[in-house]
Coordinates of C-alpha atoms in Angstrom, one line a residue:
M1 CA -36.7 36.0 -2.5
L2 CA -33.9 36.6 -4.9
I3 CA -32.9 39.7 -2.9
D4 CA -32.7 37.6 0.3
F5 CA -30.5 35.0 -1.7
V6 CA -28.1 37.8 -2.8
H7 CA -27.8 39.1 0.8
V8 CA -26.6 35.7 1.9
F9 CA -23.4 36.2 -0.3
D10 CA -22.7 39.5 1.6
R11 CA -22.6 37.8 4.9
K12 CA -19.5 37.1 6.8
E13 CA -20.8 33.6 7.5
F14 CA -20.7 32.8 3.8
K15 CA -17.1 33.9 3.6
S16 CA -16.2 31.7 6.5
L17 CA -18.0 28.7 4.9
I18 CA -15.9 29.1 1.8
I19 CA -12.7 29.3 3.8
G20 CA -13.8 26.2 5.7
I21 CA -14.5 24.2 2.6
T22 CA -11.2 25.3 1.1
C23 CA -9.4 24.2 4.2
F24 CA -11.1 20.9 4.2
A25 CA -10.1 20.4 0.5
L26 CA -6.5 21.4 1.3
G27 CA -6.5 18.7 4.0
I28 CA -7.5 16.1 1.3
C29 CA -4.8 17.4 -1.0
S30 CA -2.2 17.0 1.7
A31 CA -3.2 13.3 2.2
C32 CA -2.7 12.7 -1.5
G33 CA 1.0 12.7 -0.9
L34 CA 0.7 9.4 1.2
A35 CA 0.7 5.9 -0.1
P36 CA -0.6 4.7 -2.5
W37 CA -1.0 8.0 -4.3
H38 CA 2.4 9.8 -3.5
N39 CA 1.2 13.0 -5.3
L40 CA 3.9 15.4 -4.0
I41 CA 2.4 18.4 -5.8
L42 CA -1.0 18.1 -4.1
F43 CA 0.9 17.4 -0.9
S44 CA 2.8 20.7 -1.2
I45 CA -0.4 22.6 -2.2
G46 CA -2.3 21.1 0.8
F47 CA 0.2 22.0 3.5
G48 CA 1.4 25.2 1.9
G49 CA -2.2 26.5 1.5
F50 CA -3.0 25.5 5.1
V51 CA 0.0 27.5 6.5
R52 CA -1.2 30.6 4.4
L53 CA -4.7 30.3 5.9
I54 CA -3.3 30.1 9.4
A55 CA -1.3 33.3 8.8
Q56 CA -4.5 35.1 7.8
A57 CA -6.6 33.9 10.7
S58 CA -8.1 36.8 12.6
S59 CA -8.2 35.0 16.0
M60 CA -7.1 32.1 18.0
F61 CA -10.5 30.4 17.7
S62 CA -10.4 30.8 13.8
A63 CA -6.9 29.3 13.6
V64 CA -7.8 26.3 15.8
T65 CA -11.0 25.8 13.8
L66 CA -9.1 25.9 10.5
G67 CA -6.7 23.4 11.9
C68 CA -9.4 21.0 13.0
V69 CA -11.1 21.3 9.6
F70 CA -7.9 20.7 7.7
G71 CA -7.0 17.8 9.9
F72 CA -10.4 16.3 9.5
G73 CA -10.1 16.3 5.7
H74 CA -6.4 15.0 5.9
F75 CA -7.3 12.1 8.2
L76 CA -10.7 11.3 6.7
F77 CA -9.2 10.8 3.3
S78 CA -6.1 9.0 4.5
F79 CA -7.9 6.6 6.9
F80 CA -11.1 5.9 5.0
W81 CA -9.9 2.4 4.4
I82 CA -10.4 1.6 8.1
S83 CA -14.1 1.1 7.2
N84 CA -13.3 -2.2 5.4
A85 CA -12.7 -3.9 8.7
F86 CA -16.3 -3.3 9.8
F87 CA -17.7 -5.0 6.7
V88 CA -15.9 -8.3 7.2
D89 CA -19.0 -9.1 9.4
E90 CA -21.2 -6.4 8.1
I91 CA -24.4 -7.7 9.8
R92 CA -23.0 -7.1 13.3
Y93 CA -20.5 -4.3 12.7
G94 CA -21.2 -2.6 9.3
W95 CA -23.3 0.1 10.9
L96 CA -20.3 1.1 13.0
A97 CA -18.1 1.9 9.9
P98 CA -19.0 5.6 9.5
F99 CA -18.8 6.3 13.3
A100 CA -15.3 4.7 13.3
V101 CA -14.0 6.6 10.4
I102 CA -15.4 9.9 11.4
G103 CA -14.5 9.3 15.1
I104 CA -10.8 8.6 14.4
S105 CA -10.7 11.5 11.9
G106 CA -12.2 13.8 14.4
F107 CA -9.9 12.7 17.2
L108 CA -6.8 13.1 15.1
S109 CA -7.9 16.4 13.9
I110 CA -7.4 17.7 17.5
F111 CA -3.6 17.4 16.9
S112 CA -3.9 19.4 13.6
G113 CA -5.9 22.0 15.5
A114 CA -3.2 22.2 18.2
S115 CA -0.4 22.7 15.6
A116 CA -2.5 25.5 14.0
Y117 CA -2.9 27.1 17.5
F118 CA 0.8 27.1 18.3
T119 CA 1.7 28.3 14.8
W120 CA -0.7 31.3 15.0
F121 CA 0.0 32.2 18.6
I122 CA 3.8 32.2 18.2
S123 CA 3.7 33.9 14.8
K124 CA 1.5 36.7 16.2
K125 CA 3.6 37.2 19.4
L126 CA 6.9 37.3 17.5
K127 CA 5.5 38.9 14.4
L128 CA 7.0 36.3 12.2
L129 CA 7.4 36.5 8.4
I130 CA 5.9 33.7 6.3
F131 CA 9.1 31.6 6.3
G132 CA 9.3 31.9 10.1
Q133 CA 5.7 30.7 10.3
V134 CA 6.6 27.7 8.0
L135 CA 9.4 26.7 10.3
V136 CA 7.2 27.0 13.4
F137 CA 4.3 25.1 11.8
A138 CA 6.7 22.2 10.7
C139 CA 8.1 21.9 14.1
F140 CA 4.8 21.6 15.9
W141 CA 3.2 19.4 13.3
I142 CA 6.0 16.9 13.7
L143 CA 6.0 17.3 17.5
L144 CA 2.4 16.4 17.6
E145 CA 3.0 13.5 15.3
W146 CA 5.4 12.2 18.0
V147 CA 2.8 12.9 20.7
R148 CA 0.1 10.8 19.0
S149 CA 2.6 8.0 18.5
Q150 CA 2.9 7.9 22.4
I151 CA -0.5 8.5 24.0
F152 CA -3.3 5.9 24.2
T153 CA -1.0 3.1 23.2
G154 CA 0.2 5.2 20.2
F155 CA -0.7 5.5 16.6
P156 CA 2.2 6.7 14.5
W157 CA 0.5 5.8 11.2
N158 CA 0.8 7.9 7.9
L159 CA 3.7 10.1 9.3
V160 CA 4.7 12.9 6.9
A161 CA 8.0 11.2 6.0
S162 CA 6.2 8.2 4.5
I163 CA 5.4 10.3 1.4
W164 CA 8.9 9.4 0.2
A165 CA 8.2 5.7 -0.1
E166 CA 8.5 6.2 -3.9
S167 CA 11.9 7.9 -3.6
I168 CA 14.4 5.5 -2.0
E169 CA 17.0 8.3 -2.3
M170 CA 15.0 10.7 -0.1
M171 CA 14.2 7.9 2.4
Q172 CA 17.9 7.5 3.2
F173 CA 17.8 10.6 5.5
A174 CA 15.9 8.5 8.0
A175 CA 19.2 6.8 8.7
Y176 CA 20.6 10.1 10.1
V177 CA 17.6 11.9 11.6
G178 CA 14.9 9.2 11.9
V179 CA 11.4 9.3 10.5
Y180 CA 10.4 12.4 12.5
G181 CA 13.5 14.4 11.5
L182 CA 12.9 13.5 7.9
G183 CA 9.2 14.6 8.3
L184 CA 10.4 18.0 9.7
I185 CA 12.6 18.6 6.7
T186 CA 9.9 17.4 4.3
L187 CA 7.3 19.8 5.7
I188 CA 9.6 22.8 5.3
L189 CA 10.3 21.8 1.7
A190 CA 6.7 21.2 1.0
C191 CA 5.6 24.7 2.3
F192 CA 8.6 26.5 0.7
P193 CA 6.6 27.4 -2.5
V194 CA 4.3 29.5 -0.4
V195 CA 7.2 31.5 0.8
I196 CA 8.2 32.1 -2.9
I197 CA 4.7 33.2 -3.9
E198 CA 4.5 35.4 -0.8
R199 CA 7.6 37.4 -2.0
G200 CA 6.0 38.2 -5.4
R201 CA 7.6 38.5 -8.8
N202 CA 11.1 39.9 -8.2
F203 CA 14.7 38.9 -8.2
N204 CA 14.6 37.6 -4.7
S205 CA 11.9 35.2 -5.6
L206 CA 14.0 33.9 -8.5
M207 CA 16.8 33.3 -6.1
L208 CA 14.5 31.5 -3.7
I209 CA 13.3 29.2 -6.5
I210 CA 16.8 28.4 -7.5
A211 CA 17.7 27.8 -3.8
F212 CA 14.7 25.5 -3.4
I213 CA 15.7 23.4 -6.5
L214 CA 19.3 23.2 -5.3
V215 CA 18.3 22.1 -1.7
V216 CA 15.9 19.3 -3.0
G217 CA 18.5 18.2 -5.6
A218 CA 21.2 18.1 -2.9
F219 CA 19.1 15.9 -0.6
W220 CA 18.3 13.6 -3.4
K221 CA 22.0 13.4 -4.4
L222 CA 23.2 12.7 -0.9
G223 CA 20.8 9.8 -0.6
S224 CA 21.9 8.5 -4.0
L225 CA 25.5 8.5 -2.9
R226 CA 24.6 6.6 0.3
L227 CA 23.0 4.0 -1.9
A228 CA 25.9 3.9 -4.2
K229 CA 28.2 3.0 -1.3
S230 CA 25.7 0.4 0.2
E231 CA 26.9 -2.9 1.6
N232 CA 25.2 -5.8 -0.3
A233 CA 26.4 -8.9 1.5
I234 CA 24.2 -11.9 1.5
L235 CA 24.0 -14.8 4.1
D236 CA 23.9 -17.6 1.6
N237 CA 23.5 -20.1 4.4
V238 CA 20.2 -18.6 5.5
A239 CA 17.5 -19.5 2.9
I240 CA 14.0 -18.4 3.7
R241 CA 10.5 -18.7 2.1
L242 CA 7.7 -16.3 2.7
V243 CA 4.2 -17.7 2.3
Q244 CA 1.3 -15.5 1.2
A245 CA -1.8 -17.7 1.0
N246 CA -4.2 -14.9 0.3
I247 CA -7.0 -16.2 2.6
S248 CA -10.1 -13.9 2.8
Q249 CA -10.7 -12.5 6.2
K250 CA -14.4 -13.8 6.0
L251 CA -13.0 -17.3 5.6
K252 CA -10.0 -17.1 7.9
W253 CA -11.9 -18.0 11.1
D254 CA -14.8 -19.9 9.6
P255 CA -14.7 -23.4 11.3
R256 CA -15.6 -24.9 8.0
Y257 CA -12.4 -23.6 6.3
K258 CA -9.8 -23.6 9.1
R259 CA -8.3 -26.9 8.2
A260 CA -8.4 -26.2 4.5
N261 CA -6.6 -22.9 5.1
I262 CA -3.8 -24.5 7.0
D263 CA -3.4 -27.2 4.2
K264 CA -3.2 -24.4 1.6
Q265 CA -0.3 -22.8 3.5
I266 CA 1.4 -26.1 4.0
E267 CA 1.1 -26.8 0.2
L268 CA 2.6 -23.5 -0.5
S269 CA 5.4 -23.9 2.0
F270 CA 6.7 -27.0 0.1
L271 CA 5.9 -26.0 -3.4
S272 CA 8.6 -26.7 -5.9
T273 CA 9.9 -23.6 -7.6
Q274 CA 12.4 -22.9 -10.5
T275 CA 14.9 -21.1 -8.2
N276 CA 18.2 -22.5 -7.1
I277 CA 17.3 -21.5 -3.5
N278 CA 16.4 -24.4 -1.2
P279 CA 14.6 -22.7 1.7
K280 CA 15.2 -24.1 5.2
Y281 CA 13.1 -21.5 7.1
I282 CA 9.4 -21.1 6.3
V283 CA 7.5 -17.9 7.5
W284 CA 3.7 -17.7 7.7
P285 CA 1.8 -14.5 8.5
E286 CA 0.0 -13.3 11.7
T287 CA -2.6 -15.8 13.1
A288 CA -1.9 -18.1 10.1
V289 CA -2.9 -21.0 12.4
P290 CA -6.3 -20.1 14.1
F291 CA -5.7 -22.6 17.0
N292 CA -4.1 -22.7 20.3
L293 CA -0.7 -24.1 19.3
S294 CA 0.7 -24.1 22.8
S295 CA -1.4 -27.0 23.9
N296 CA -1.9 -28.9 20.6
R297 CA 1.3 -31.0 20.0
K298 CA -0.5 -33.1 17.3
L299 CA -1.2 -30.1 15.2
R300 CA 2.3 -28.8 15.6
Q301 CA 3.7 -32.0 14.4
Y302 CA 1.3 -32.0 11.4
L303 CA 2.5 -28.5 10.6
T304 CA 6.2 -29.3 10.8
E305 CA 6.0 -32.8 9.2
F306 CA 7.8 -31.6 6.0
V307 CA 10.2 -29.1 7.7
K308 CA 13.9 -29.8 6.7
K309 CA 16.4 -31.2 9.2
N310 CA 17.4 -28.3 11.5
G311 CA 14.8 -26.2 9.7
L312 CA 12.1 -24.1 11.3
L313 CA 8.5 -23.0 10.6
I314 CA 7.8 -19.5 12.0
T315 CA 4.1 -18.7 12.1
G316 CA 1.6 -16.6 13.8
G317 CA -1.0 -18.4 16.0
L318 CA -3.0 -18.2 19.2
R319 CA -1.6 -18.9 22.6
V320 CA -3.6 -19.5 25.8
D321 CA -2.1 -19.3 29.2
E322 CA -4.4 -21.1 31.5
E323 CA -2.1 -20.8 34.6
A324 CA -1.8 -17.0 34.5
S325 CA -4.9 -16.2 36.6
S326 CA -8.3 -17.4 37.5
S327 CA -9.4 -17.1 33.9
P328 CA -7.2 -18.0 30.9
D329 CA -5.2 -15.2 29.1
Y330 CA -5.3 -15.2 25.3
F331 CA -2.4 -13.9 23.2
N332 CA -1.8 -13.1 19.6
S333 CA 1.6 -14.9 19.2
L334 CA 4.4 -15.9 17.0
Y335 CA 5.8 -19.4 17.2
V336 CA 9.1 -20.8 16.1
L337 CA 8.5 -24.6 15.5
G338 CA 11.1 -27.2 14.8
G339 CA 10.9 -30.8 13.7
G340 CA 8.4 -32.9 15.6
G341 CA 6.5 -29.8 16.6
E342 CA 9.0 -28.7 19.2
I343 CA 8.4 -25.0 20.2
H344 CA 11.8 -23.3 20.1
A345 CA 10.5 -19.8 20.9
T346 CA 7.2 -17.8 21.4
Y347 CA 6.6 -14.1 21.3
D348 CA 3.3 -12.4 22.4
K349 CA 2.2 -9.3 20.6
V350 CA 2.6 -6.2 22.8
H351 CA 0.8 -3.4 20.9
L352 CA -2.8 -4.6 20.6
V353 CA -5.2 -3.0 18.1
P354 CA -8.1 -1.2 19.8
F355 CA -11.5 -2.7 19.0
G356 CA -9.8 -5.4 16.9
E357 CA -8.0 -7.2 19.7
Y358 CA -9.4 -5.5 22.7
V359 CA -12.1 -3.0 23.5
P360 CA -11.1 0.0 25.6
F361 CA -13.7 1.1 28.2
K362 CA -15.5 -2.2 27.6
N363 CA -17.7 -1.8 30.7
I364 CA -19.0 1.5 29.1
L365 CA -19.2 0.6 25.5
R366 CA -20.5 -3.0 26.1
F367 CA -19.7 -4.5 22.7
S368 CA -17.2 -7.2 21.7
K369 CA -14.0 -6.8 19.6
L370 CA -14.2 -7.2 15.9
T371 CA -12.3 -10.4 15.7
D372 CA -13.8 -13.8 16.5
G373 CA -14.3 -14.6 20.2
R374 CA -15.7 -12.3 22.9
V375 CA -12.6 -12.6 25.1
D376 CA -10.0 -9.7 24.7
F377 CA -6.4 -10.5 23.9
S378 CA -3.8 -9.8 26.6
S379 CA -0.6 -7.8 25.9
G380 CA 2.8 -9.4 25.9
S381 CA 5.6 -8.4 28.2
G382 CA 7.7 -6.5 25.6
V383 CA 9.6 -6.7 22.3
R384 CA 12.4 -9.2 22.2
V385 CA 15.4 -10.3 20.2
F386 CA 15.7 -14.1 19.7
S387 CA 19.0 -15.9 19.2
L388 CA 18.4 -19.4 17.9
K389 CA 20.8 -22.0 16.7
N390 CA 21.8 -21.8 13.0
L391 CA 19.5 -18.7 12.6
P392 CA 20.8 -15.1 12.8
S393 CA 19.2 -13.1 15.7
F394 CA 15.9 -11.5 14.9
A395 CA 13.2 -9.3 16.5
P396 CA 9.6 -10.4 15.8
L397 CA 7.1 -7.6 15.2
I398 CA 3.4 -8.5 14.8
C399 CA 1.2 -6.4 12.7
Y400 CA 1.6 -2.6 13.3
E401 CA 4.3 -3.1 16.0
A402 CA 6.7 -2.4 13.1
I403 CA 5.5 1.3 12.8
F404 CA 6.9 2.3 16.3
S405 CA 10.2 3.7 15.5
D406 CA 11.5 4.5 19.0
E407 CA 10.8 1.0 20.3
V408 CA 12.3 -0.8 17.4
R409 CA 15.5 1.3 17.6
A410 CA 15.7 0.6 21.3
L411 CA 16.1 -3.2 20.7
K412 CA 19.0 -4.7 22.6
P413 CA 21.1 -6.3 21.4
R414 CA 20.8 -5.0 17.8
P415 CA 19.2 -7.9 15.8
D416 CA 20.5 -9.2 12.6
W417 CA 17.0 -8.8 10.9
L418 CA 13.5 -7.8 11.7
L419 CA 10.5 -10.1 11.1
N420 CA 7.1 -8.5 10.6
I421 CA 4.2 -10.9 10.3
T422 CA 0.8 -9.3 9.7
N423 CA -2.7 -9.8 8.5
D424 CA -3.9 -6.9 6.4
A425 CA -6.8 -8.9 5.0
W426 CA -9.1 -6.8 7.2
F427 CA -8.7 -3.9 4.8
G428 CA -9.1 -5.6 1.5
S429 CA -7.7 -3.9 -1.7
S430 CA -7.5 -0.4 0.0
A431 CA -4.8 2.1 0.8
G432 CA -4.2 0.5 4.3
P433 CA -1.7 -2.3 3.2
Y434 CA 0.3 0.1 1.0
Q435 CA 0.6 2.6 3.9
H436 CA 1.6 -0.2 6.2
L437 CA 4.4 -1.3 3.9
A438 CA 5.6 2.3 3.4
A439 CA 5.9 2.8 7.2
V440 CA 7.8 -0.5 8.0
R441 CA 10.4 0.1 5.4
F442 CA 11.7 3.0 7.5
R443 CA 12.6 0.6 10.4
A444 CA 15.0 -1.2 8.1
I445 CA 16.7 2.1 7.2
E446 CA 16.9 3.4 10.8
L447 CA 18.4 0.2 12.3
G448 CA 20.5 -0.8 9.2
V449 CA 19.1 -4.3 9.2
P450 CA 16.9 -6.2 6.6
L451 CA 13.2 -6.6 7.2
V452 CA 11.3 -9.7 6.2
R453 CA 7.5 -9.3 6.0
S454 CA 4.9 -12.0 5.7
A455 CA 1.3 -10.8 5.1
N456 CA -1.7 -13.0 4.6
T457 CA -3.2 -11.2 1.6
G458 CA -0.2 -8.9 1.0
I459 CA 2.0 -7.1 0.7
S460 CA 4.7 -9.6 1.6
A461 CA 8.2 -8.4 0.9
L462 CA 12.0 -8.7 1.5
I463 CA 13.4 -5.3 2.4
D464 CA 17.1 -4.7 2.5
P465 CA 18.9 -2.6 5.2
Y466 CA 18.5 0.5 2.9
G467 CA 14.7 0.2 2.7
R468 CA 14.7 -1.1 -0.8
V469 CA 12.0 -3.7 -1.7
I470 CA 14.1 -6.6 -3.2
K471 CA 11.2 -9.0 -3.7
K472 CA 7.5 -8.8 -3.0
I473 CA 4.1 -10.5 -3.6
N474 CA 1.5 -8.0 -4.7
L475 CA -1.6 -7.2 -2.7
G476 CA -4.3 -9.9 -3.4
D477 CA -1.9 -12.4 -5.0
T478 CA -1.1 -16.0 -3.8
G479 CA 2.4 -17.1 -3.9
V480 CA 5.8 -17.5 -2.2
I481 CA 9.1 -15.7 -2.1
D482 CA 12.5 -17.6 -1.8
F483 CA 15.6 -15.6 -0.9
F484 CA 18.9 -15.6 0.9
L485 CA 18.8 -13.3 3.8
P486 CA 20.7 -10.0 3.3
A487 CA 23.3 -9.2 5.9
R488 CA 22.8 -6.2 8.2
I489 CA 25.0 -3.1 7.9
L490 CA 28.1 -3.6 10.1
S491 CA 27.8 -0.3 11.9
P492 CA 24.3 1.0 12.8
P493 CA 23.3 4.3 11.1
F494 CA 23.7 7.6 13.0
Y495 CA 20.0 7.5 14.0
G496 CA 20.3 4.0 15.1
R497 CA 23.0 5.0 17.6
V498 CA 21.6 8.2 19.0
G499 CA 17.8 7.9 18.6
E500 CA 15.5 10.8 19.1
L501 CA 18.2 13.0 20.5
V502 CA 19.0 14.0 16.9
T503 CA 15.5 14.9 16.3
I504 CA 15.3 17.0 19.4
V505 CA 18.4 18.9 18.4
L506 CA 17.1 19.4 14.9
F507 CA 13.7 20.6 16.2
T508 CA 15.3 23.0 18.6
F509 CA 17.6 24.4 16.0
I510 CA 14.9 25.0 13.4
F511 CA 12.5 26.5 16.0
L512 CA 15.1 29.0 17.2
I513 CA 16.0 29.8 13.5
S514 CA 12.4 30.8 13.0
F515 CA 13.0 33.8 15.4
V516 CA 15.3 35.4 12.9
F517 CA 12.4 35.8 10.3
R518 CA 10.5 38.6 12.1
R519 CA 9.0 41.8 10.8
K520 CA 11.2 44.8 11.5

């Protein structure tokens, strides 16, 4: 029996197993660079090691398999927090948690497998050296990040560039090349140590190390210079209060607590503080009012009873359109309410969360969405910019609508500020809310406008046009933030003007440069 056991270690299958486990572990390492961990060393080890394994793959099938295994580890670790949503109502949906996490990780690993395939195929055809392989890999990983942000309503979550959320200096490059361009540069830098190791111990390797340090230092310094020259104007006639009531998702829709939850938010809205700011505009998070506000004037009057003259309450709530069709349409909406409960504006969420707000292929799957009520939400007509009296123009973004870079950049006219209301209570004290905040900060940088974020359980924040978090309420805390709205940057950043064109040019340039690094 011992002899049989020893023979197992001589088999090719055992070597493949070890490589597969290593690739899975490298995927987990790469995800450690994301929020809330921000471990850049493990991030570099993960992606650098992955590129090295692709280069050593003996066949297309082997390369694709390695890509899928790496991607599965990467996405499993970075999206494990999704399981929290299924335990809000664990009796009905708890059993679905492992299927959801494994399913989304498995689906997203297809993109990782595709990037491995293109890297392996082009590297073999062109006989690329390791640095050429790094450039090709970076191009296709980012290209497929963009693809997954477009198909099936899109899911641009945990993009590579978000690892810089702890370095505001490095984040500044999103103002020039956008989040995808920054991600492309980031991957090349992350995999560069592999190039150095590949060259061995010699003078050229020393030169590469020095070059690497100088390049990273130069990027950091340029970002620092942009911040040093930043415009810091404040609109001292626009005083805003963000409310974070910290209401548990299990209690949020419970009929016994709905009225108490509303009263808690009203109390926080008019709480006396020690600041010299007298807020005129109150902001509540997504679905802060779990009732149909469009047809309930008495409730709207109750909510705005203490709103100051010419002041506004901006809140998330439900909207029902009973005239749209034979059956009512339900919307996840934002309301702008004035004195007496008057509705000044409404916005209906466009990007709905699959299974949370609607069930795709419902006739086949035959189960209801995770949120209360069996009727699916309807999608709004499009992202809009509101221009209201006495309030600078703003674009409302509900929940993860703020992670769609190209759609926010395309807003016309350019708003004075962005308003992101969300309810991350679904995900508890997990990595999800931190990752959400890291992603939305890039919208402020790309457009050059401040972003105001109100989240039910956190993280609520005021973000200036350079992506800096000026004030925030931590995850799981109850409280308010009072502030004067920062002014937008007068001229939009380069990326804000040209959009993804700069990413395409950068992608093409780096891809063509990779052809130079070929074996003679």
